[in-house]
Short mmCIF file of C-alpha atoms in Angstrom, two decimals:
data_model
loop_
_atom_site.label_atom_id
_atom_site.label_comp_id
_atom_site.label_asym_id
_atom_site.label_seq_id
_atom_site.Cartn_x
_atom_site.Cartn_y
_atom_site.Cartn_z
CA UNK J 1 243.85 114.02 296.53
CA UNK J 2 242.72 115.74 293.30
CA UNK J 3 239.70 118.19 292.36
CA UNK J 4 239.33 121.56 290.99
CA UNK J 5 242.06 122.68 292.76
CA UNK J 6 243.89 126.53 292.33
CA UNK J 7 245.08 128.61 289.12
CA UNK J 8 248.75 129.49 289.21
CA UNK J 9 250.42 132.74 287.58
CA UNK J 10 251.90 130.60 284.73
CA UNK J 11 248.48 128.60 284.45
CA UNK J 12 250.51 125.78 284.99
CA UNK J 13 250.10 123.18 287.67
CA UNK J 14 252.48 120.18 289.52
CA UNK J 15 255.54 121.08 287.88
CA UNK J 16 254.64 119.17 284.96
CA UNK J 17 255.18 121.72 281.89
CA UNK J 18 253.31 121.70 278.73
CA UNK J 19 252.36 118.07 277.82
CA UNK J 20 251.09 116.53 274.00
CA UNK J 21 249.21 113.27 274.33
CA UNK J 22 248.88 111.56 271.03
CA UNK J 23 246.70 109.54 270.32
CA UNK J 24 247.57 106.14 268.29
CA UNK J 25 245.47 103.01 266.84
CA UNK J 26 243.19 102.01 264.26
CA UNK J 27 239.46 103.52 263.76
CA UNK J 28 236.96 101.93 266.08
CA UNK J 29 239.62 101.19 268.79
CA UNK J 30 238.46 103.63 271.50
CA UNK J 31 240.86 106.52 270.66
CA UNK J 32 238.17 109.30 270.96
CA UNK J 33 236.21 107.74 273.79
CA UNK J 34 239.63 107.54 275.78
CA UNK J 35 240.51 111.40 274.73
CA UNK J 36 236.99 112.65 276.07
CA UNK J 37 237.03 111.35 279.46
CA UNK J 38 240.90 112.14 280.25
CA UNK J 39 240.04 115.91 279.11
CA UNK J 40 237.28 115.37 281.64
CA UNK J 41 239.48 114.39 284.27
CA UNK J 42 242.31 116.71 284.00
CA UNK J 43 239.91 119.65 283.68
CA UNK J 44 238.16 118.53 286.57
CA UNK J 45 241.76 118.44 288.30
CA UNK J 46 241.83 122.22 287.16
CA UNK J 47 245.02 121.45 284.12
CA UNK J 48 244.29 123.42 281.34
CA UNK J 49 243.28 120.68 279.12
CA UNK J 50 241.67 119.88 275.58
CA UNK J 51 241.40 117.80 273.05
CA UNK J 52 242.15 118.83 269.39
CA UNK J 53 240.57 115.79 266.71
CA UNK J 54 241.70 115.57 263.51
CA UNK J 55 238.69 114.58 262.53
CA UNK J 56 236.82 117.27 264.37
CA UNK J 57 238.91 119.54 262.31
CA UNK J 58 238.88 118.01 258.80
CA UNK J 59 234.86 118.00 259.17
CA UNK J 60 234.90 121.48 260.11
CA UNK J 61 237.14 122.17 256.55
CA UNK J 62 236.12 119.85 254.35
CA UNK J 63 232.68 118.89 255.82
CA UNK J 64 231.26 115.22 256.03
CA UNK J 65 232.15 111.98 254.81
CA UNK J 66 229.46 112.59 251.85
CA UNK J 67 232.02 115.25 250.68
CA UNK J 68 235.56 113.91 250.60
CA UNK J 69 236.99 112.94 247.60
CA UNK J 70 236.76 109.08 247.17
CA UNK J 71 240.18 108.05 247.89
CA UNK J 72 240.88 110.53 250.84
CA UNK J 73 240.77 107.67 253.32
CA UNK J 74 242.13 104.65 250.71
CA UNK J 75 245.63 103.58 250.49
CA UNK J 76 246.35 105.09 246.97
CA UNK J 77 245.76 108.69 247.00
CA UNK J 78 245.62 111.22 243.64
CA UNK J 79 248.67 114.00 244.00
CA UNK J 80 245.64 116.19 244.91
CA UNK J 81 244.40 114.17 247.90
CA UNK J 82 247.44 114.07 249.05
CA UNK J 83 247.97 117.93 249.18
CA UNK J 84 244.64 118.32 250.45
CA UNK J 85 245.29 116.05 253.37
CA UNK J 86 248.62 117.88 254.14
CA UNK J 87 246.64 121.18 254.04
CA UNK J 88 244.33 119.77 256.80
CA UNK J 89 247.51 118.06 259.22
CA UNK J 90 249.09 121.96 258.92
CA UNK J 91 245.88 123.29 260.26
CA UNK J 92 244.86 121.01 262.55
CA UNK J 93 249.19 121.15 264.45
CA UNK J 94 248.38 124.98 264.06
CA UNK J 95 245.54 124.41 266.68
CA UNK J 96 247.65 122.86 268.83
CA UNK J 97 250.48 125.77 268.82
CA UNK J 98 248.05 128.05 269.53
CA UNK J 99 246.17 126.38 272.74
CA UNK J 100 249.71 126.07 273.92
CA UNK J 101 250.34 129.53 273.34
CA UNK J 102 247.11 131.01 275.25
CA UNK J 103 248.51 129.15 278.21
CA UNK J 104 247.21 125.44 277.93
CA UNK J 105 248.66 123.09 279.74
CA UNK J 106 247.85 119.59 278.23
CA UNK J 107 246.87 118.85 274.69
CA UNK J 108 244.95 114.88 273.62
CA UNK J 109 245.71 115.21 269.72
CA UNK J 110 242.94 112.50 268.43
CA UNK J 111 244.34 111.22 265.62
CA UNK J 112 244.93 108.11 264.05
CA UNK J 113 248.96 108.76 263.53
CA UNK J 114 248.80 105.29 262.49
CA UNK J 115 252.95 105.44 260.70
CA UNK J 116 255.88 105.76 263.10
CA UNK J 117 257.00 107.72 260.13
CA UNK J 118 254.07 110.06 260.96
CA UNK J 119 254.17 110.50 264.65
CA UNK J 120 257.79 110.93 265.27
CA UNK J 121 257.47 113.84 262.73
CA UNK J 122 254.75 115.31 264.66
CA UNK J 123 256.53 114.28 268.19
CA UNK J 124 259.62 115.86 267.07
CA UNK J 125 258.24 119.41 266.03
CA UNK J 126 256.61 119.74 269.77
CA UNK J 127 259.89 118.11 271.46
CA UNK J 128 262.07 120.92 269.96
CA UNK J 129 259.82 123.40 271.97
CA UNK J 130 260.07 121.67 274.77
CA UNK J 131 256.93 120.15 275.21
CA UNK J 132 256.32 116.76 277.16
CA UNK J 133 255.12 114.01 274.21
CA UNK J 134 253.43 111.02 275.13
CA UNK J 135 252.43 108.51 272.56
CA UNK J 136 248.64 106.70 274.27
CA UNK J 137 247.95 103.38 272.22
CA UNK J 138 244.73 101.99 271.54
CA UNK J 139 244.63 98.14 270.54
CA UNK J 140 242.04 96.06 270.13
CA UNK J 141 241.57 92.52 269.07
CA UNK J 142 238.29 91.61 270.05
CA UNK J 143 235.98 91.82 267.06
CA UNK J 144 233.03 92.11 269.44
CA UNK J 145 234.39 94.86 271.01
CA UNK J 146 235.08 96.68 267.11
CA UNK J 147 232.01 95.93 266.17
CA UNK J 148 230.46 97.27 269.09
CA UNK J 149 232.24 100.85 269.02
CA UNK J 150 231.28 101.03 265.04
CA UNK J 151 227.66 100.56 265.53
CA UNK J 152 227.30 102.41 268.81
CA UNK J 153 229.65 105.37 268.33
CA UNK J 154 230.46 105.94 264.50
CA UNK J 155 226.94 105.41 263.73
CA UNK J 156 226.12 108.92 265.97
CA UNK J 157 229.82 110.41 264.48
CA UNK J 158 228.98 113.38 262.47
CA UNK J 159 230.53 111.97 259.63
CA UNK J 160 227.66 109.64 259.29
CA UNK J 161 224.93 112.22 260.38
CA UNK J 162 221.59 111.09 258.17
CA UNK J 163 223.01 108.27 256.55
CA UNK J 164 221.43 104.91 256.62
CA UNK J 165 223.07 103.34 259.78
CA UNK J 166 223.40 99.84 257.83
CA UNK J 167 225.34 101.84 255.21
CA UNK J 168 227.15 103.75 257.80
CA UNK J 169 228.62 100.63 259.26
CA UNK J 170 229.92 99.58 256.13
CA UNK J 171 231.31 102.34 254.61
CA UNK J 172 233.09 102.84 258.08
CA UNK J 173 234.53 98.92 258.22
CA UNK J 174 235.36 99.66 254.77
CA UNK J 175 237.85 102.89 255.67
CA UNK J 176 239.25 100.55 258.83
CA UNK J 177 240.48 97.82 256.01
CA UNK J 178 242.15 100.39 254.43
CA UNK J 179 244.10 101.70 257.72
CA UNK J 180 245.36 98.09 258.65
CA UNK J 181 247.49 97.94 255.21
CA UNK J 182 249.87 100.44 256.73
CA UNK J 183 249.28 100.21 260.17
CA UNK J 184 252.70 100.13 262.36
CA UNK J 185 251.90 99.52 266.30
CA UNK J 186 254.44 101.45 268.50
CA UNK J 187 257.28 99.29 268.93
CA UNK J 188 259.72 102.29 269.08
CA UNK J 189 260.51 103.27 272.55
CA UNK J 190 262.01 107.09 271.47
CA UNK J 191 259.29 108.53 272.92
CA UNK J 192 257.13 107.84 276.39
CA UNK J 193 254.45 105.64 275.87
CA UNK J 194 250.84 104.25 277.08
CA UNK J 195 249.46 100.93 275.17
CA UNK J 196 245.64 100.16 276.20
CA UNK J 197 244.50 96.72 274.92
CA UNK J 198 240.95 96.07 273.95
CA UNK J 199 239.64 99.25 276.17
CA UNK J 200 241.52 98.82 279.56
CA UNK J 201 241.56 94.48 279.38
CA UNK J 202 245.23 95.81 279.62
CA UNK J 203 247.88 98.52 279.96
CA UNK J 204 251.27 98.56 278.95
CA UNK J 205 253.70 102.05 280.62
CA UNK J 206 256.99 102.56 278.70
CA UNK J 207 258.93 105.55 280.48
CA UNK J 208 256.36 107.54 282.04
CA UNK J 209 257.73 109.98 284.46
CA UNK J 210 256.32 112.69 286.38
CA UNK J 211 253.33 112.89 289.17
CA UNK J 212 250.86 114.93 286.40
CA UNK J 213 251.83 112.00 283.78
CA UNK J 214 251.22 109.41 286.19
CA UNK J 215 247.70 110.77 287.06
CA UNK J 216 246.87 110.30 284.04
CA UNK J 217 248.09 106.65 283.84
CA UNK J 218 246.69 106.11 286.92
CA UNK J 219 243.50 107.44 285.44
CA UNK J 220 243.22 105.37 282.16
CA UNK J 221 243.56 102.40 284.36
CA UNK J 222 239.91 103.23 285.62
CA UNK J 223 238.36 103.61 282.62
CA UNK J 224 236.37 101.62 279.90
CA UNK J 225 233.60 102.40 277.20
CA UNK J 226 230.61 100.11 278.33
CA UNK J 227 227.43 101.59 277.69
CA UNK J 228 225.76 102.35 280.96
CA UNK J 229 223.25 105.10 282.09
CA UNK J 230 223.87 107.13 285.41
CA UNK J 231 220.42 108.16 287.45
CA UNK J 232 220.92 110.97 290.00
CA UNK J 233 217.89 111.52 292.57
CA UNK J 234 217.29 113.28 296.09
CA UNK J 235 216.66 111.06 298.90
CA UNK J 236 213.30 111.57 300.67
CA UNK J 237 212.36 113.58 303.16
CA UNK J 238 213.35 113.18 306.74
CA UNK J 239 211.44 113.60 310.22
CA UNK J 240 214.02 116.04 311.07
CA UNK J 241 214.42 118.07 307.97
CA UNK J 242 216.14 121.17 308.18
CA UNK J 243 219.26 119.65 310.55
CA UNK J 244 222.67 118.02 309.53
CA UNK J 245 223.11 116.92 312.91
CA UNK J 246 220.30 114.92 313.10
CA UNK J 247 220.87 112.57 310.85
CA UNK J 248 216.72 111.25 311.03
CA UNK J 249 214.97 108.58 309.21
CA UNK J 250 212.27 109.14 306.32
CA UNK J 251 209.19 110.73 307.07
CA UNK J 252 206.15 108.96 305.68
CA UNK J 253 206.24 111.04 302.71
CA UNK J 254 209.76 110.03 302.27
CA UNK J 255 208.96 106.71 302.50
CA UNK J 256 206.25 107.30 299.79
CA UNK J 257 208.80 108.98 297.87
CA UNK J 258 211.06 105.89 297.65
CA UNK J 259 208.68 104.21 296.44
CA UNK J 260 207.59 106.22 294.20
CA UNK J 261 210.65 106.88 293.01
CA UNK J 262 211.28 102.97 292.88
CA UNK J 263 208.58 102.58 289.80
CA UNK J 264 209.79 105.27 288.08
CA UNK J 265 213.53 104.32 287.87
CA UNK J 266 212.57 100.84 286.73
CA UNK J 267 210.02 101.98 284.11
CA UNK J 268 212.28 104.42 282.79
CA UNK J 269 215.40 102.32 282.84
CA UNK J 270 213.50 99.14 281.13
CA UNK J 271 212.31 101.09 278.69
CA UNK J 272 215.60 102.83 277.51
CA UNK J 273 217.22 99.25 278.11
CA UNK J 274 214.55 97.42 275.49
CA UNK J 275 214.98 100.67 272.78
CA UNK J 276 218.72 99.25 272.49
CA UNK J 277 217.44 95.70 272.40
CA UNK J 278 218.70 94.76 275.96
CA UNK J 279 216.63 92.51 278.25
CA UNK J 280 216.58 94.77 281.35
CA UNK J 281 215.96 91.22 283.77
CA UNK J 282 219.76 90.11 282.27
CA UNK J 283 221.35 93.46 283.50
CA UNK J 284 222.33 94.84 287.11
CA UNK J 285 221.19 98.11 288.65
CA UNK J 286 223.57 99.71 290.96
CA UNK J 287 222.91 101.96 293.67
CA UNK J 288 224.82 104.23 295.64
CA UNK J 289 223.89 105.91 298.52
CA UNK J 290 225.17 107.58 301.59
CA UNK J 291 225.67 106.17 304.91
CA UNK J 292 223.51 108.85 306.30
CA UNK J 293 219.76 107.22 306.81
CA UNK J 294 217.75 109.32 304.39
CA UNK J 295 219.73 108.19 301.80
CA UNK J 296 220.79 104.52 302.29
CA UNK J 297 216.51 104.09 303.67
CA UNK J 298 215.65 105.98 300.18
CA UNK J 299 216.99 102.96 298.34
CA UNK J 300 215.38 100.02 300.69
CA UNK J 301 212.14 99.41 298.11
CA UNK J 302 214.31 98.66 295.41
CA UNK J 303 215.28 95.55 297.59
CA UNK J 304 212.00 94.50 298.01
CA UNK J 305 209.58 92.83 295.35
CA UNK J 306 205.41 93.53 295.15
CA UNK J 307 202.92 92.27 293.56
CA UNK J 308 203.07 95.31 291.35
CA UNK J 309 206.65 95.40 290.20
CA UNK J 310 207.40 93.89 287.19
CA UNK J 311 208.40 90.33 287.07
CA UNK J 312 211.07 88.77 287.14
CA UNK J 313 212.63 91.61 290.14
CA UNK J 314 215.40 93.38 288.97
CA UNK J 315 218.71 92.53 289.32
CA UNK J 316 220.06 95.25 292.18
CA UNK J 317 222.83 96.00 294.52
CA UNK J 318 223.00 98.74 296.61
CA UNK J 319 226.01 99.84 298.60
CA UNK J 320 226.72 102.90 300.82
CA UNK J 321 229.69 104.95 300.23
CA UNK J 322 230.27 107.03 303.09
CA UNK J 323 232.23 109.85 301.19
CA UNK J 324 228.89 110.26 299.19
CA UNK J 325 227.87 112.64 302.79
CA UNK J 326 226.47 115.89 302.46
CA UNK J 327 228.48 118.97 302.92
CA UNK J 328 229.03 119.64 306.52
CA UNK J 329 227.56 123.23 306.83
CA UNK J 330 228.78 124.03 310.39
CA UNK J 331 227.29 126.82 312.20
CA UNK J 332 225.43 127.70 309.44
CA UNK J 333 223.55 124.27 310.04
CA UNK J 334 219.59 124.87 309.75
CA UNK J 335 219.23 128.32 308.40
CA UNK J 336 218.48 130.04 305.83
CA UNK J 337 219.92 132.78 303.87
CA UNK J 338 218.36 135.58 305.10
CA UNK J 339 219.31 134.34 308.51
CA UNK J 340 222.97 133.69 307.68
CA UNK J 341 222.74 137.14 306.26
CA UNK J 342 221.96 138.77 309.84
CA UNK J 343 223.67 136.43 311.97
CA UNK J 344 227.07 136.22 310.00
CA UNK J 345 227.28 139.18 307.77
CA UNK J 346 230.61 139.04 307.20
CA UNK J 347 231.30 135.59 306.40
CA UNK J 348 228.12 135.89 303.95
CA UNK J 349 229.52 138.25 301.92
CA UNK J 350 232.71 136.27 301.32
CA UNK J 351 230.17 133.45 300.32
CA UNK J 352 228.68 135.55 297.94
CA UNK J 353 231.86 136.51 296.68
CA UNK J 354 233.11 132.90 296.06
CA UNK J 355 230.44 130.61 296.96
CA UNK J 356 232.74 127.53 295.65
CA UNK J 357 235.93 127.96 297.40
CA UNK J 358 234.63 129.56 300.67
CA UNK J 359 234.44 127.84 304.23
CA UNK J 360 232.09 128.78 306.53
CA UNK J 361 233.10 128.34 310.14
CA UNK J 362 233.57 124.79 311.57
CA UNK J 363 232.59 123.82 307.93
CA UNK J 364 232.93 122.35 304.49
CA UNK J 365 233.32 124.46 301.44
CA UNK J 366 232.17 123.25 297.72
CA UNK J 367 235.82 122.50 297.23
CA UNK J 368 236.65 120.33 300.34
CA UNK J 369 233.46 118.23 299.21
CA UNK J 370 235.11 117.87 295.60
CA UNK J 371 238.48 116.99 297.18
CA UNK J 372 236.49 114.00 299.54
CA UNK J 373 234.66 113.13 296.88
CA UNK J 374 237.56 112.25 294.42
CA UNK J 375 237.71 108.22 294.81
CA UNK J 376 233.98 108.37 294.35
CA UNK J 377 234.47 109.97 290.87
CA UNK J 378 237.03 107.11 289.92
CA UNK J 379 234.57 104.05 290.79
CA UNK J 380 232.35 106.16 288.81
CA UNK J 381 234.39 105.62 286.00
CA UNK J 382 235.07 102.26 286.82
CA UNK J 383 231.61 101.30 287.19
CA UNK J 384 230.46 98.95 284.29
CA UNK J 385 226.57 98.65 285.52
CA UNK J 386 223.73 100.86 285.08
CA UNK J 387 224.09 102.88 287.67
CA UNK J 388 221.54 104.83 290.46
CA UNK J 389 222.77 107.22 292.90
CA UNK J 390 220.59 108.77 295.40
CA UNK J 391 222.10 111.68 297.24
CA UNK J 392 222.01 114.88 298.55
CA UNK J 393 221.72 118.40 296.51
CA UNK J 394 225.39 119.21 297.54
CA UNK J 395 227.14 115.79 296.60
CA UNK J 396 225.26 115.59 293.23
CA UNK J 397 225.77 119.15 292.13
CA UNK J 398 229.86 117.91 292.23
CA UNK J 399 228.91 114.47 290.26
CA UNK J 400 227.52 116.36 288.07
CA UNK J 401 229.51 118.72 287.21
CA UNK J 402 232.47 116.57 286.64
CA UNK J 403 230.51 114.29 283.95
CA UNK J 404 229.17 117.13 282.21
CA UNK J 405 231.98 119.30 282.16
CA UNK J 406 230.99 122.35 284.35
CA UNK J 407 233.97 124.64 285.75
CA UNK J 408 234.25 124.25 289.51
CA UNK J 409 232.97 127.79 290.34
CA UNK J 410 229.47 127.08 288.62
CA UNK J 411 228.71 124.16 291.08
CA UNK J 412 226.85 125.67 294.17
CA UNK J 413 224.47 127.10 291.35
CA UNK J 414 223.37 123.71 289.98
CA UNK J 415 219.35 123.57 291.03
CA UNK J 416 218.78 119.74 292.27
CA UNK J 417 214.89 119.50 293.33
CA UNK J 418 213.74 116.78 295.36
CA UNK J 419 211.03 115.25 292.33
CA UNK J 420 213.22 115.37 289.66
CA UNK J 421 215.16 112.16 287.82
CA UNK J 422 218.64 113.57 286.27
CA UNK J 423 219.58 111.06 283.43
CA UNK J 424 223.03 111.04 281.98
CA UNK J 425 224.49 109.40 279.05
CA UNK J 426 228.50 109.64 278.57
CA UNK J 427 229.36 108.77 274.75
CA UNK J 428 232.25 109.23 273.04
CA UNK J 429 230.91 112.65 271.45
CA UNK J 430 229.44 114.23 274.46
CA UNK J 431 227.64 113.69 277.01
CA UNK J 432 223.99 113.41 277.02
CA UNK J 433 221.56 114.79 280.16
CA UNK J 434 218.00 115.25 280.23
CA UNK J 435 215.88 115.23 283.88
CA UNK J 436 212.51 113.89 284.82
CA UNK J 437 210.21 115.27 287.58
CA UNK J 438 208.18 112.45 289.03
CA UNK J 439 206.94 113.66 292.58
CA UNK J 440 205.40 116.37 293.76
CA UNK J 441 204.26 115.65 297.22
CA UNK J 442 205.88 117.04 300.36
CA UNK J 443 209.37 117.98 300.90
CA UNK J 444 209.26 119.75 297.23
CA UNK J 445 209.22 123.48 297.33
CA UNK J 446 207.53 125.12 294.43
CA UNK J 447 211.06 126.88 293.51
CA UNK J 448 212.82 123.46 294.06
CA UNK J 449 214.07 124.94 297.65
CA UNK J 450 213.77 124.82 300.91
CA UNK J 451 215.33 127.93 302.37
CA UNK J 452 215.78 126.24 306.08
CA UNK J 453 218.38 123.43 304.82
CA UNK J 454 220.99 126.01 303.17
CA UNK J 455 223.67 123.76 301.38
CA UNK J 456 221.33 121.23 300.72
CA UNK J 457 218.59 123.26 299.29
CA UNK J 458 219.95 126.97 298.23
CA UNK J 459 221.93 127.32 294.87
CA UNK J 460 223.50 130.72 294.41
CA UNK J 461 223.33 131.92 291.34
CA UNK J 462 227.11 132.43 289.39
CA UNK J 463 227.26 133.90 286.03
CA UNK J 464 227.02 131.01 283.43
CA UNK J 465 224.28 128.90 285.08
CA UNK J 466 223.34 125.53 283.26
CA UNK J 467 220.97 122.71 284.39
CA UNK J 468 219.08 119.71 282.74
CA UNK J 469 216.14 120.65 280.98
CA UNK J 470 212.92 119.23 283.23
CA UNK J 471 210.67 117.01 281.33
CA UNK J 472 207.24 116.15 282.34
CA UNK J 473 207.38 112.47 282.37
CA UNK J 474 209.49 109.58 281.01
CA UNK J 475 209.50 109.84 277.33
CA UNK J 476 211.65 113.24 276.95
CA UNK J 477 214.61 113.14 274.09
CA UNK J 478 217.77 113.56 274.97
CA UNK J 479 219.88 116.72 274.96
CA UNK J 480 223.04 117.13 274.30
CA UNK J 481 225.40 118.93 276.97
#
């Protein structure tokens, strides 16, 4: 399996070399969407990975859309467009050089390279140095689909940043026209390629070698660019609380807390769902749990209908995914720090030291969690549906560090209190995160902790500490992570 795995002395990993993924296709096809979530992936797989957009870059230079001179993106340009847009390719492949020279390892160049003219000149410079070059295809001939990605992604680009989103649309669909006069699809087979039709309805492989290139095939078969919301929550409390062994049912108050937790999701979700004109009753809720009984029982009132709950019931399924377990905390089970401290002073300093990578004895580190949890994080991508998962600290602190982009050693120091809703967004320019606290009854610490369940319940702090931002109820704006 993969997960944040182990740095080597070249900063290299699998063999692989240095590797330039190029992006090709039309505007609106996908291209930056795709880029995102394979730098995601890779990082999370501990490559040395980003992604350089030419767009990203030419904003940066020349600013916004408002600011380009009118032909920039038309088919006739004036002798000084042309120069200006040369000036902006030069800097943009000088970014590139350079990540490679600090030691990167992989390299998504989001661009349109929309000429075979164009990206066999741009393939050819990196080939010379011995760099890996795949070409990565984006297709799409589903207007719904087009339409889609222009209203729900360039709308938000910051090219379009306070501009009337009817005008937006236009002026984008507009710029597209002008791309397909000189479009060429890859049809050359000089250099590796990938070829994704209308978002992952298809893939086409043309010479793709290696077990680091094929991970990343592997991965954009997985993928797609569905809007869909991802709910994290605690499950309840249990009878037995502070015990891994145990393995009890809800306590009252953790039944209460289901519930609870129940009328919030569905409030919440509804009225995010209606904002984007979508009839919540017409789309699925997913839930995953654990198989352990705290979890899977957390998620039993959202199978049930009341005379409260709004009507018609919502669609759900629920299904239990065993690797979704806490961490096993072996002889450390029930204690808390200070006890660890004076029964197993040694091994807590080496905790302390790395908190991530370190294995307590007869247990799980942070690491062997993100290494069982691996297939989980590909259904996650996968998953189409609004989705609900209700877990434990341990197993969400990983989840959630992969979709927001957190380096592996910051995980044990995400703070997940039992109360809280976490909310995340993935877009094509970031992912959004915001959290909710909706309980307060028992099994909720003041701090958010309970010092008697250790992995479950005790974050150590590591230098660089994020979290969601807690808001009061279930109207908070989202922030950007």
């Amino acid at each position: 399996m993969v997960a944040p795995l182990y740095t080597t002395a070249s900063g290299l990993l699998f063999h692989a070399g240095k590797i330039l993924v190029c992006t090709v296709g039309l505007p609106a096809r996908g291209k930056t969407h795709v880029s995102r979530a394979l730098e995601r992936y890779l990082r999370w797989t501990g490559v040395k990975t980003t992604v350089i957009s030419l767009g990203d870059y030419r904003r940066k230079v020349l600013g916004g859309a408002h600011q380009l001179p009118p032909d920039y993106f038309t088919l006739e340009k004036s002798p000084e467009t042309i120069k200006l847009r040369e000036k902006v390719l030069q800097g943009c492949e000088q970014q590139i050089w350079d990540f490679f020279n600090a030691g990167g390892q992989v390299v998504i160049y989001d661009a349109n390279n929309g000429t075979r003219e164009r990206r066999n000149a741009v393939a050819e410079k990196f080939d010379k140095a011995g760099i890996h070059v795949i070409m990565l295809e984006s297709l799409c001939d589903n207007e719904e689909i087009i339409m889609a990605n222009i209203r729900s992604v360039k709308i938000s680009s910051p090219d379009y940043r306070g501009w009337d989103p009817e005008k937006a649309v236009s002026d984008y669909y507009n710029r597209i026209k002008d791309h397909e006069i000189h479009y060429e699809p890859v049809e050359e087979t000089t250099w590796p390629f990938i070829r994704i039709i209308n978002v992952g309805e298809k893939i086409m492989v043309n010479r793709i070698q290696g077990y680091l290139q094929s991970r990343i095939v592997f991965f954009l078969m997985n993928i797609h660019n569905r809007f869909r919301t991802i709910y994290f929550a605690r499950s309840g409390q249990s009878l037995i609380e502070h015990s891994y062994k145990a393995d009890s049912d809800l306590s009252p108050a953790g039944w209460e807390y289901a519930e609870k937790l129940k009328e919030f999701v569905l409030e919440r979700r509804a009225k995010s769902l209606e904002q984007r004109g979508i009839n919540p009753s017409e789309r699925r809720l997913v839930i995953w749990t654990s198989a352990r009984r705290r979890s899977h029982h957390t998620a039993w009132p959202f199978l049930t209908h009341s005379a409260s709950d709004p009507s018609p019931p919502a669609k759900v399924k629920v299904i239990e995914r065993p690797q979704m377990s806490e961490i096993n905390p072996g002889v450390w089970d029930g204690l808390s720090p200070e006890q660890v401290r004076k029964y197993y002073p040694d091994e807590w300093e080496r905790f302390v030291n790395d908190p991530y990578a370190y294995r307590a004895p007869r247990a799980e580190s942070y690491h062997d969690l993100c290494v069982r949890l691996e297939p989980t994080l590909i259904e996650l991508e996968r998953e189409r549906e609004d989705l609900l998962i209700i877990g434990h600290a341990s197993v969400i602190r990983c989840i959630l560090a992969y979709l927001i982009g957190l380096p592996a050693s910051e995980i044990p120091a995400i703070e997940v209190a039992r109360g809280d809703l976490i909310e995340v967004v993935p877009t094509s320019y970031g992912v959004y995160s915001q959290a909710h606290h909706f309980w307060d009854g028992p099994g909720r610490a003041a701090s958010g902790k309970d010092e008697h369940n250790f992995y479950e319940n005790y974050a150590e702090d590591t230098q660089g500490k994020r979290r969601p931002e807690t808001q009061p109820g279930a109207d908070a704006a989202p922030v950007a992570v």
